XYZ file of C-alpha atoms in Angstrom:
300
model
C 0.000 -0.001 0.000
C 2.848 2.354 0.912
C 4.550 1.656 -2.458
C 1.310 2.451 -4.302
C 0.950 5.738 -2.430
C 4.556 6.735 -3.225
C 4.052 5.844 -6.878
C 0.892 7.947 -7.045
C 2.688 10.902 -5.479
C 5.528 10.584 -7.991
C 3.072 10.454 -10.872
C 1.263 13.506 -9.528
C 4.547 15.404 -9.215
C 5.515 14.459 -12.754
C 2.127 15.541 -14.075
C 2.464 18.890 -12.312
C 5.996 19.411 -13.607
C 4.913 18.814 -17.185
C 1.466 20.421 -17.015
C 0.304 22.236 -20.121
C 1.104 25.912 -20.391
C -1.502 28.046 -18.629
C -1.803 31.332 -20.532
C -4.215 32.736 -17.933
C -1.657 32.158 -15.171
C 0.927 34.182 -17.075
C -1.553 36.952 -17.859
C -2.663 37.114 -14.218
C 0.950 37.367 -13.027
C 1.581 40.113 -15.567
C -1.579 42.219 -15.381
C -3.113 41.509 -11.985
C -0.043 41.038 -9.813
C 2.702 42.825 -11.780
C 4.924 39.925 -10.744
C 7.118 40.253 -13.807
C 10.090 38.241 -12.549
C 7.818 35.391 -11.453
C 6.039 35.510 -14.810
C 9.356 35.297 -16.663
C 10.437 32.295 -14.587
C 7.121 30.575 -15.259
C 7.334 31.265 -19.001
C 10.916 30.030 -19.293
C 9.957 26.836 -17.494
C 6.869 26.395 -19.679
C 8.931 26.938 -22.821
C 11.015 23.862 -22.054
C 7.940 21.625 -22.039
C 5.786 23.335 -24.686
C 3.542 20.794 -26.365
C 3.108 22.454 -29.769
C 4.488 25.177 -31.993
C 1.423 27.321 -31.323
C 1.954 27.018 -27.568
C 5.658 27.800 -27.961
C 4.826 30.930 -29.997
C 2.337 32.076 -27.336
C 4.951 31.639 -24.606
C 7.587 33.534 -26.591
C 5.517 36.647 -27.242
C 4.629 36.708 -23.556
C 8.339 36.491 -22.772
C 8.801 39.499 -25.034
C 6.099 41.327 -23.085
C 7.375 40.593 -19.588
C 11.031 41.170 -20.567
C 10.089 44.607 -21.866
C 8.406 45.527 -18.575
C 11.277 44.165 -16.508
C 13.613 46.322 -18.591
C 11.408 49.365 -17.998
C 12.344 49.023 -14.334
C 16.101 49.269 -14.959
C 17.685 52.566 -13.926
C 17.528 55.008 -16.829
C 21.202 55.777 -16.345
C 22.174 52.227 -17.258
C 21.762 52.599 -21.011
C 23.610 49.390 -21.922
C 21.414 47.238 -19.684
C 18.246 48.828 -20.992
C 19.269 48.347 -24.615
C 20.192 44.720 -23.904
C 16.848 44.107 -22.231
C 14.798 45.638 -25.035
C 16.825 43.756 -27.645
C 16.093 40.549 -25.743
C 12.397 41.469 -25.797
C 12.538 42.007 -29.552
C 14.390 38.700 -30.016
C 11.644 36.799 -28.184
C 9.037 38.446 -30.420
C 11.053 37.498 -33.514
C 11.280 33.894 -32.334
C 7.526 33.833 -31.813
C 6.899 35.260 -35.301
C 9.248 32.700 -36.863
C 7.078 29.934 -35.424
C 3.652 31.496 -35.896
C 2.700 34.991 -37.016
C 0.320 36.563 -34.510
C -0.779 40.148 -33.845
C 0.550 39.961 -30.269
C 4.045 39.024 -31.416
C 4.150 41.874 -33.927
C 2.776 44.305 -31.345
C 5.443 43.491 -28.763
C 8.163 43.594 -31.409
C 7.007 47.108 -32.301
C 6.986 48.093 -28.634
C 10.535 46.819 -28.129
C 11.764 48.685 -31.210
C 10.186 51.867 -29.887
C 11.867 51.498 -26.514
C 15.265 50.986 -28.166
C 14.742 54.170 -30.161
C 13.840 56.114 -27.016
C 16.954 54.972 -25.167
C 19.214 55.825 -28.098
C 17.805 59.335 -28.482
C 15.648 61.448 -30.838
C 17.451 60.675 -34.097
C 17.284 56.949 -33.451
C 13.617 57.288 -32.541
C 12.977 58.904 -35.909
C 14.700 56.049 -37.713
C 12.589 53.497 -35.816
C 9.288 55.288 -36.490
C 8.431 53.862 -39.915
C 9.341 50.247 -39.018
C 7.177 50.568 -35.907
C 4.268 51.991 -37.861
C 4.540 49.177 -40.416
C 4.355 46.562 -37.673
C 1.318 48.169 -36.041
C -0.374 48.539 -39.428
C 0.217 44.822 -39.954
C -1.427 44.079 -36.600
C -4.478 46.219 -37.277
C -4.868 45.805 -41.046
C -3.649 42.337 -42.002
C -4.827 40.617 -38.826
C -7.761 43.006 -38.366
C -6.961 42.738 -34.652
C -8.468 46.059 -33.490
C -5.999 45.743 -30.601
C -6.294 48.409 -27.922
C -2.597 48.329 -26.926
C -1.555 48.662 -30.566
C -3.782 51.738 -30.985
C -2.026 53.180 -27.937
C 1.433 52.622 -29.426
C 0.585 54.139 -32.793
C -1.081 57.090 -31.062
C 2.151 57.810 -29.202
C 4.050 57.655 -32.487
C 1.862 60.270 -34.155
C 1.810 62.444 -31.030
C 5.541 62.444 -30.306
C 6.974 62.628 -33.811
C 7.438 65.903 -35.696
C 5.165 66.504 -38.653
C 5.980 66.845 -42.330
C 8.467 67.136 -43.905
C 10.585 65.646 -41.098
C 8.258 62.801 -40.184
C 4.570 61.799 -40.089
C 3.527 63.165 -36.700
C -0.025 64.530 -36.512
C -1.914 65.574 -33.370
C -5.416 64.902 -34.699
C -4.536 61.408 -35.889
C -2.891 60.674 -32.534
C -6.053 61.708 -30.689
C -8.283 59.598 -32.908
C -6.046 56.579 -32.322
C -6.006 57.006 -28.535
C -9.788 57.372 -28.573
C -10.020 54.058 -30.414
C -7.637 52.582 -27.845
C -9.973 53.636 -25.037
C -13.065 52.338 -26.817
C -11.506 48.890 -27.340
C -9.746 48.548 -23.965
C -10.410 45.772 -21.451
C -12.480 47.448 -18.726
C -13.064 44.208 -16.812
C -9.501 43.266 -15.883
C -7.639 46.582 -16.174
C -8.175 50.147 -14.911
C -6.559 51.667 -18.029
C -5.528 54.825 -16.180
C -2.595 55.386 -18.553
C -4.968 55.544 -21.529
C -7.139 58.233 -19.936
C -4.123 60.299 -18.900
C -2.580 60.063 -22.371
C -5.757 61.324 -24.053
C -6.092 64.092 -21.466
C -2.527 65.264 -22.173
C -3.019 65.192 -25.940
C -6.314 67.092 -25.766
C -4.942 69.747 -23.437
C -1.961 70.288 -25.726
C -4.179 70.601 -28.831
C -6.549 73.016 -27.063
C -9.459 73.289 -29.513
C -12.453 75.344 -28.461
C -15.936 73.806 -28.524
C -16.840 75.636 -31.743
C -13.643 74.542 -33.510
C -14.195 70.961 -32.369
C -17.703 70.940 -33.772
C -16.508 72.137 -37.191
C -13.491 69.832 -37.380
C -15.415 66.773 -36.214
C -18.012 67.333 -38.933
C -15.174 67.332 -41.488
C -13.804 64.078 -40.085
C -17.165 62.319 -40.304
C -17.157 62.045 -44.090
C -13.557 60.791 -44.198
C -14.297 58.217 -41.510
C -17.191 56.884 -43.582
C -15.121 56.739 -46.777
C -12.093 54.814 -45.494
C -12.051 51.020 -45.220
C -8.464 50.188 -44.179
C -8.509 50.146 -40.323
C -5.482 52.363 -39.662
C -6.677 54.891 -42.268
C -10.273 54.827 -41.077
C -9.289 55.281 -37.435
C -7.360 58.457 -38.267
C -10.813 60.079 -38.273
C -12.371 58.051 -35.461
C -12.740 61.149 -33.297
C -15.372 62.470 -35.735
C -17.151 59.205 -36.519
C -20.520 60.858 -35.711
C -19.388 64.402 -36.419
C -20.059 66.936 -33.696
C -22.532 64.467 -32.148
C -19.842 61.900 -31.308
C -20.317 61.076 -27.614
C -17.729 59.175 -25.535
C -18.945 56.707 -22.908
C -17.675 58.871 -20.040
C -19.713 61.929 -21.088
C -23.426 62.727 -21.170
C -23.000 65.321 -23.915
C -21.398 65.152 -27.390
C -17.870 66.307 -28.138
C -19.045 69.305 -30.136
C -20.444 70.955 -27.002
C -17.278 71.331 -24.925
C -13.610 72.146 -25.446
C -10.478 70.007 -25.489
C -9.397 71.453 -22.136
C -12.778 70.708 -20.572
C -12.639 67.129 -21.801
C -9.088 66.739 -20.466
C -10.343 67.630 -16.985
C -13.360 65.344 -17.401
C -11.100 62.434 -18.342
C -8.956 62.950 -15.256
C -12.010 63.062 -13.005
C -13.414 59.927 -14.611
C -10.106 58.071 -14.288
C -9.840 58.975 -10.600
C -13.384 57.695 -10.049
C -12.426 54.415 -11.742
C -9.330 54.162 -9.535
C -11.446 54.708 -6.413
C -13.446 51.564 -7.199
C -10.414 49.291 -6.724
C -10.072 48.016 -3.181
C -6.434 46.954 -3.453
C -4.759 48.873 -6.295
C -1.413 47.839 -7.722
C 1.596 50.128 -7.150
C 1.563 51.230 -10.797
C -2.133 52.095 -10.570
C -1.543 54.248 -7.503
C 1.359 55.981 -9.251
C -0.828 56.619 -12.302
C -3.638 57.980 -10.121
C -1.203 60.361 -8.445
C 0.015 61.551 -11.863
C -3.593 62.093 -12.972
C -4.432 64.065 -9.819
C -1.324 66.195 -10.319
C -2.217 66.918 -13.957
C -5.836 67.703 -13.032
C -4.670 70.192 -10.392
C -2.312 71.746 -12.922
C -4.980 72.329 -15.596
C -7.810 73.389 -13.284
C -5.834 75.507 -10.832
């Protein structure tokens, strides 16, 4: 009887050691616990026993994701370590793509490329801009992914880059993309405070009056209706219903209040969302503090 019990325990241990990869476990470690080091250890272990190419590809793009966030935590003064970390993130994404092309792998590759450009300075960022845009366009157009995080990345590109003839930066396009990001975000598992703050910053910097917004949004409406390619169509997403476009966090349409007023509204809404979380993560608290600081700055 004792031998049978020992054998059963050994079989149970073996089954646990070689259990199938649990994507939800990795995503929970990443998003809900921000346990990035633990997530990386789990993914590396799972990679050794992956049961299929598809599973291996899913593990690799998640390794790209968690490696990028671990690298974000490295001291900004240690340029070599940050570059090495982001290059490792890109390499994991490339390995995932080589096995199976997925929108997530292309998205995290684009994110890693962007981080490398930021560390290396403005000129390098400019050189990385078009490759990044191509990757995000692949995600949204070829895969038709309508991925919230990818809309966020491409919004930052258009917001931070200079305009023509130097590059393709454009404030209005950036705002439309971040609006699409917010309208496709996961509101069940994530607070998305960064998305609200980003849109608030972009709106406050643009600073359209209510009357100008109404006119410009009416112009966008026709272009939004005409376009069919996702990344082209979403350049005009802000005016999808013209001046009557109404975001979910407002009771009145965009044509009835200014950019600055909406920026304050977004901050207030984001802080209300944050207040609903009983045990916020450290990053969520930091984001809430940044939102409160920006709200105080723009409202006096």
